[in-house]
Structure formats: C-alpha cells, structure tokens
XYZ file of C-alpha atoms in Angstrom:
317
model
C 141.315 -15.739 154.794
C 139.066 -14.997 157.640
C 140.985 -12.863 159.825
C 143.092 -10.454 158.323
C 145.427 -7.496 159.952
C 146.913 -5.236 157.342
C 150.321 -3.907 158.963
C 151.126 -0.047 157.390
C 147.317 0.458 157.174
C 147.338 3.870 156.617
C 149.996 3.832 153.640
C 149.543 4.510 150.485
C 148.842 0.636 149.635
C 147.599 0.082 152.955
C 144.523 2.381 153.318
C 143.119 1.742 149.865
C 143.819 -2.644 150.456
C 142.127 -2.355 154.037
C 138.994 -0.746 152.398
C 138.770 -3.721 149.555
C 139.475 -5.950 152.177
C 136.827 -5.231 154.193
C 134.296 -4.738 151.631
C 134.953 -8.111 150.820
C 135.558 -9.922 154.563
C 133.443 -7.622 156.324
C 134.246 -4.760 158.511
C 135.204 -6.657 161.526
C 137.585 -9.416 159.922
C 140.005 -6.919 158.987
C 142.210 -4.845 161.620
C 143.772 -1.731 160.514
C 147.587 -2.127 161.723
C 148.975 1.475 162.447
C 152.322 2.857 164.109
C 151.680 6.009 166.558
C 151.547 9.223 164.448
C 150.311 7.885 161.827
C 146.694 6.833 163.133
C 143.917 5.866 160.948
C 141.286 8.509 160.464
C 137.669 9.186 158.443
C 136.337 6.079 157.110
C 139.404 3.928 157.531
C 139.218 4.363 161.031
C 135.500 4.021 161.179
C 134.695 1.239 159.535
C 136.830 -1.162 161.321
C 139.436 -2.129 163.945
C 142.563 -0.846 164.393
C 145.568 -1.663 166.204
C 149.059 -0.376 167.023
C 151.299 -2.966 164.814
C 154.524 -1.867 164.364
C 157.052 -3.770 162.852
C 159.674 -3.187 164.896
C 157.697 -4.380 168.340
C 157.199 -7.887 167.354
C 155.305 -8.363 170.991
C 152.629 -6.446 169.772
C 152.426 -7.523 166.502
C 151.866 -10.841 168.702
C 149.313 -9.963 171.102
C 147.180 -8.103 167.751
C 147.461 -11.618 166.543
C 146.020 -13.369 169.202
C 143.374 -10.378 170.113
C 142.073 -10.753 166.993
C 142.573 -14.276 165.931
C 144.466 -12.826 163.043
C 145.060 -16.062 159.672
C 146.399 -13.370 157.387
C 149.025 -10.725 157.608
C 149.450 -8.453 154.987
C 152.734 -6.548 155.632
C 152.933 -3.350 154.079
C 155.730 -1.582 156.432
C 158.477 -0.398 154.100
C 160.154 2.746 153.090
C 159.401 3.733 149.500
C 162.524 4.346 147.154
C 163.633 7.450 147.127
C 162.935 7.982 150.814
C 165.078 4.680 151.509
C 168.070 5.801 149.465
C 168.700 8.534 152.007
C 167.886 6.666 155.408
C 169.020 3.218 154.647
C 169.540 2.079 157.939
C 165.938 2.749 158.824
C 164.899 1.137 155.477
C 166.698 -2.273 156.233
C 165.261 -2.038 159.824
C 161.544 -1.566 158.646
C 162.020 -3.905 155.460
C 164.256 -6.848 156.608
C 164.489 -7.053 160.517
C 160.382 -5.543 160.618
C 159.750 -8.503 158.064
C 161.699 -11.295 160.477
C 159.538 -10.235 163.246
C 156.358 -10.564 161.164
C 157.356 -14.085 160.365
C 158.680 -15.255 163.507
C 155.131 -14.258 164.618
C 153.360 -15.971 161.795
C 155.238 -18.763 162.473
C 154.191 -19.079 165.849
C 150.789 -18.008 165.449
C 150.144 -20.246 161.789
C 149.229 -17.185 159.634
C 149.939 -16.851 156.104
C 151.705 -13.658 155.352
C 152.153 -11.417 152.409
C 154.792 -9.195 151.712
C 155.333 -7.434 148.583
C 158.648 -7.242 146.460
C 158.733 -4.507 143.649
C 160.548 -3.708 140.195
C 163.153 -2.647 142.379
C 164.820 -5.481 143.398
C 165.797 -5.853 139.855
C 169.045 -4.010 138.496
C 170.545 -2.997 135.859
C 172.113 -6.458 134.813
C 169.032 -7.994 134.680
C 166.793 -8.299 131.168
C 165.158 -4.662 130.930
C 162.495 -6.154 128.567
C 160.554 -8.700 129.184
C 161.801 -9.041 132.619
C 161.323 -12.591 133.346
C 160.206 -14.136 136.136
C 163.739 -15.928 137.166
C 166.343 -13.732 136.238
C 169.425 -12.083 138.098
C 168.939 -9.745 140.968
C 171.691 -7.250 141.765
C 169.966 -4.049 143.156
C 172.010 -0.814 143.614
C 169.945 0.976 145.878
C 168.963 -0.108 149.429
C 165.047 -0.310 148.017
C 166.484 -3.009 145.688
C 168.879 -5.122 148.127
C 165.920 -5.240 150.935
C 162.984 -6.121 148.668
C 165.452 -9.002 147.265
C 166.464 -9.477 150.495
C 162.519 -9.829 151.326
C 161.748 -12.744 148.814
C 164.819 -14.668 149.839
C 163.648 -14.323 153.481
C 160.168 -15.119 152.402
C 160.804 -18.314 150.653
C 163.545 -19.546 153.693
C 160.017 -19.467 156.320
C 158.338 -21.170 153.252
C 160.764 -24.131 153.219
C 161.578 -24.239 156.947
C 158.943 -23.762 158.237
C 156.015 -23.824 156.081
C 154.789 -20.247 156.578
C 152.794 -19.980 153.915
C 154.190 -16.675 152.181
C 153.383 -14.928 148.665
C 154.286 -11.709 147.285
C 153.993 -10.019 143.810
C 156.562 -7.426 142.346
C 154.649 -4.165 142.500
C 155.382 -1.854 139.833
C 154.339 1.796 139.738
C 150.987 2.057 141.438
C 149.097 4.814 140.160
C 146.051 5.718 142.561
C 143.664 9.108 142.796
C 143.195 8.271 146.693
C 146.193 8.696 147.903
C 149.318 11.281 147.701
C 152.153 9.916 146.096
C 154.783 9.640 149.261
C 158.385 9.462 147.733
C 158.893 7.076 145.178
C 160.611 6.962 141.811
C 157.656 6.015 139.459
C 155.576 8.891 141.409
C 155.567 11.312 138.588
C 152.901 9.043 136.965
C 150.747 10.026 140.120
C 151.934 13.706 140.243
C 151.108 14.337 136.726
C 147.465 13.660 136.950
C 147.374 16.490 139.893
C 148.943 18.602 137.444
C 146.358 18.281 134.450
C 143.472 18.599 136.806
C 144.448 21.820 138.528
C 145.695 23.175 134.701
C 149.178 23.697 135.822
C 152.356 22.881 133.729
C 153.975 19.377 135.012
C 157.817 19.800 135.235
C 158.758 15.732 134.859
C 161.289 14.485 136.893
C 162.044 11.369 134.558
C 163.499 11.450 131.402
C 162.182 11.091 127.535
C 161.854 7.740 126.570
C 162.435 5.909 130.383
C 160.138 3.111 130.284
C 159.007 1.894 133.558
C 156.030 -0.533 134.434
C 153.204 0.963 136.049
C 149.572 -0.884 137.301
C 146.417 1.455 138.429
C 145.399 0.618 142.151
C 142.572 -1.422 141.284
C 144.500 -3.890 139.801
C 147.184 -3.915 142.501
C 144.519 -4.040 145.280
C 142.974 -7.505 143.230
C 146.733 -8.656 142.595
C 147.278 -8.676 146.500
C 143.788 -10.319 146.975
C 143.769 -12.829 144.516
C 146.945 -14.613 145.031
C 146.146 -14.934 148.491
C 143.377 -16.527 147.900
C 144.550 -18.634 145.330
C 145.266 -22.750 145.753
C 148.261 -23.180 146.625
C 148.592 -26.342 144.796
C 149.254 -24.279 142.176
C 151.887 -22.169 142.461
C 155.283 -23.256 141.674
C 156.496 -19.615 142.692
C 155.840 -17.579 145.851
C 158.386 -14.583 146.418
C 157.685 -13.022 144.192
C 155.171 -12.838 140.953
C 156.008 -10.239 137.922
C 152.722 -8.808 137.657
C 152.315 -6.195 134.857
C 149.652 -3.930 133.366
C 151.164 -1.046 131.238
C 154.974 0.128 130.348
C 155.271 3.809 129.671
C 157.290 6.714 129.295
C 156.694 10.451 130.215
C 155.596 11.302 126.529
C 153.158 8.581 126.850
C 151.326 9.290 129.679
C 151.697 12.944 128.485
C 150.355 12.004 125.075
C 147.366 10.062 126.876
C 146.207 13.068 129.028
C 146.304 15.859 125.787
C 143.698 13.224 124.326
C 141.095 14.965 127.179
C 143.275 18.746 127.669
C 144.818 19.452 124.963
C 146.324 22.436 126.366
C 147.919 20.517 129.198
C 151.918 21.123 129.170
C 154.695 19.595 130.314
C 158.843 20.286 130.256
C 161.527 18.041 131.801
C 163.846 18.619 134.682
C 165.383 15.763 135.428
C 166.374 14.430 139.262
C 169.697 13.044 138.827
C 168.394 10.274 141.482
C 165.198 9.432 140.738
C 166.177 9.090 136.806
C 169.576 6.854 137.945
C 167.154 4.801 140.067
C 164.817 4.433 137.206
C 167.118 3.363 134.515
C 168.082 0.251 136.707
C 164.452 -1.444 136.565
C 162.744 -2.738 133.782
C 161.129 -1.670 130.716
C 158.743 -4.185 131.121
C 157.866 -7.870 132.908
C 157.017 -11.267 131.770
C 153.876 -11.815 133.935
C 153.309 -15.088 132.148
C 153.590 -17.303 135.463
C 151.028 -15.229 137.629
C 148.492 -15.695 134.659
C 149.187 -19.276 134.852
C 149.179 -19.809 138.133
C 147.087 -17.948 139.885
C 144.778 -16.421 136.702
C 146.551 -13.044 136.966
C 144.546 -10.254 134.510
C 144.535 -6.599 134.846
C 141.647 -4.511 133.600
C 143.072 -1.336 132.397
C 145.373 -0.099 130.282
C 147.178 3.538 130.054
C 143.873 4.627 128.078
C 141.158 3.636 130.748
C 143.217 4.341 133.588
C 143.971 8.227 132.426
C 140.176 8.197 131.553
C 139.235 7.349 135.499
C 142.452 9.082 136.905
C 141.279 12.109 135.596
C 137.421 11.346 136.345
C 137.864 10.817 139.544
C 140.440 13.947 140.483
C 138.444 16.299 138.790
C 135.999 15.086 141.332
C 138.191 15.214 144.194
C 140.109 18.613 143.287
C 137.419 21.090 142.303
C-alpha cells in the first residue's frame, strides 16, 4: 500500500485504523474519507487529509481517487446491527449498493479494496462452535444478509475482474477510544464504562451467550496485515474467521471483579439484541488466517480487561 483512503473515517473502526495507518504510511499517504456531518475533528483531522467520500456518490469517491492517487481503499461505510435491523433499506443502500460503487471505482482506478464481513453473516444453522471457515450462511437480520451479501460481491470483482479484494469477519471489537454506536456485542464495551465510573452495569445479553469478541489492537493489525500480505498465499479472500476470545457476560464480569471487586452487575435482557446474538457463533475456526496470512492476536480476556480498564480510568477521571 502506498496510498490509502479509509472510507467511514470517523467510525468507530475508522478513526482508530486511520491513526495506525498513518503511523505506519505516514501522515500524508492516508486520506481520511468522511460524509458531511460527520467531519473529522482533533487529531484525526489534524494529522492528515481528509475528504468527502461517501458511498453513495460514487463520482466523488472517484475524483478522491484520482486527487490523491489512492492504491488502497479501506471501506468501512456500514450500519452496525442493531441500528440496521430498524432501517434496513438504508443498511442495504450503505452496505451493498455503497460497496458496488466502491468497486466499480476500484475497478477503474486498479485499487485493492477491503471490506469487512462480521460474525453476522452467520446464522443460526450454521456450526455455533468452532465456526469454520466454509460453512452455511443464512442470516436473519439485514446485518447478516448484506455482510454475506458483501463477500459474495467481493469475490464476483475478484474473479471478473481481478480487483484485488480481502476482508476478515470482525467479531465484537472492544475499544476504550471510541463509544460503542449500536451494535449487539456492545455491552462488552459498555461494561468497562460502567466499572470505571463505579456504577452497576444492567447487561443487555443473557447468562451464558457466548459471542466472539477481539480488542481493537488486534482488529486494527487484522485489517493491516492481510492487506499487506502475498497474495500468493491466500486461497480465501471474503472473508477470514479471525478470533481472539469467546465470552459470556459472567465472564467478562468475572474478569473485571479480579481489579473491583465491588463492581455489580444484574441482567435485563433486550429481546433483540439477545435474538440477534443467539444466531452467531460461540466461537470461530481461525485456522486458515493463521495459515495464510500468519494471523495471531495478542490478548486475551485477561490483558485486554487489564488495559481496558487502564486506559478508561485514564480517560474518565
């Protein structure tokens, strides 16, 4: 990569990746892609270019291209899960018809493009443990369908057209930077908040639902590495299982009295959030991103709860 634009720059992916990207590029190889009203400000904005790149304007995502002699597009424009389940027409128009413009462009323009796919476009036929890599993918929600909907699309410019596209499954991404903005596995975030301020966390998910989560660090090196990686290589594309930890809400809980042991927590279940939850897995085979692109993550539920908390304390008080 030399040129990179990072489209949904100042999501909660986006503005943490754009900051690793350029620490690691340099400032001026990577543009900040932003849609008006949601501008890039403090450091994000300062450290680097930014652009308007919205999805849905495929002229401009064109003309950012070729203004910046873009070789990389990392496309971060989607609706997160719980949001999409209640505006689904907007979430297939950001997700699918935002993604064909993005590759029409890269296409046209030769840039390698990454989108990623989540534990969401699994459902509840598929393997809940041990999810692997090739399985069946029947999505109930409108998260699911268009992140499915994104591989397949992904892979079609791949063998047409040889757009070079890769994408991992996110799981939960657990970060102290940014607010958790309406997904499913954000009570992992949430709770953290809770513990710091020495308030009692009322958990959204149920006892015992195991869902796959990965700290940001590990996300933001997921997303960097298998770009970078040789393409020779990789028999897959769209999309790697990548894993780091599978917990419940007792776990986490469990992992957080280890430093307040006077932190509480109670359960009141969202009837949505728990129905979306029990479709994905319990856990993913990851075996074929450590094989072909050296996939590792660095921390566990231990180390992570050890920095989350670090860290917030820091930010908070």
């Amino acid at each position: 990569m030399k040129n990179i634009l990072v489209v949904g720059a100042t999501g909660q992916i986006g503005s943490e990746l754009t900051m690793e990207l350029r620490k690691r590029y340099g400032n001026e190889h990577v543009v900040a892609g932003y849609i008006p009203g949601a501008e890039p400000k403090g450091e994000l904005k300062e450290s680097g270019p930014s652009a308007i790149a919205d999805v849905t304007r495929p002229d401009l995502i064109a003309k950012v291209v070729a203004d910046y002699h873009i070789d990389t597009i990392y496309n971060l424009a989607a609706l997160l899960s719980v949001v999409a389940e209640s505006k689904p027409r907007l979430a297939w128009t950001i997700g699918i018809d935002g993604l064909w413009n993005i590759l029409e462009v890269a296409r046209e323009h030769h840039c390698a493009v990454f989108t990623p796919s989540s534990i969401g476009s699994f459902g509840t036929n598929t393997p809940h443990v041990m999810t692997p890599q090739d399985t069946i993918q029947r999505p109930r929600t409108i998260y699911g369908v268009s992140k499915v909907t994104t591989e397949l699309l992904s892979d079609y410019y791949f063998n047409k057209y040889g757009v070079d596209t890769r994408a991992v499954r996110f799981p939960g991404i657990i970060s102290y930077v940014t607010p958790p903005g309406g997904g499913t596995t954000d009570y992992a975030v949430d709770i953290y908040y809770s513990a710091v301020r020495g308030e009692r966390f009322v958990c959204p998910i149920g006892e015992g639902t195991l869902m796959d989560m990965m700290y940001m660090p590990d996300a933001l090196n997921a997303a960097i590495s298998l770009m970078e990686a040789d393409p020779t290589r990789l028999n897959h594309r769209n999309a790697f299982n990548i894993a780091a930890m599978s917990f419940a809400p007792e776990n986490i809980y469990a992992a957080i009295r280890k430093h307040k042991p006077d932190f509480e927590m109670v359960y009141d279940v969202d009837p949505m959030k728990q129905r979306i939850a029990n479709s994905w897995p319990d856990s993913m085979d990851d075996s074929c991103a450590r094989s072909e692109w050296d996939w590792k993550p660095q921390y566990d539920l231990d180390s992570m709860t050890a920095d989350m908390l670090e860290k917030l304390t820091a930010k908070l008080l």
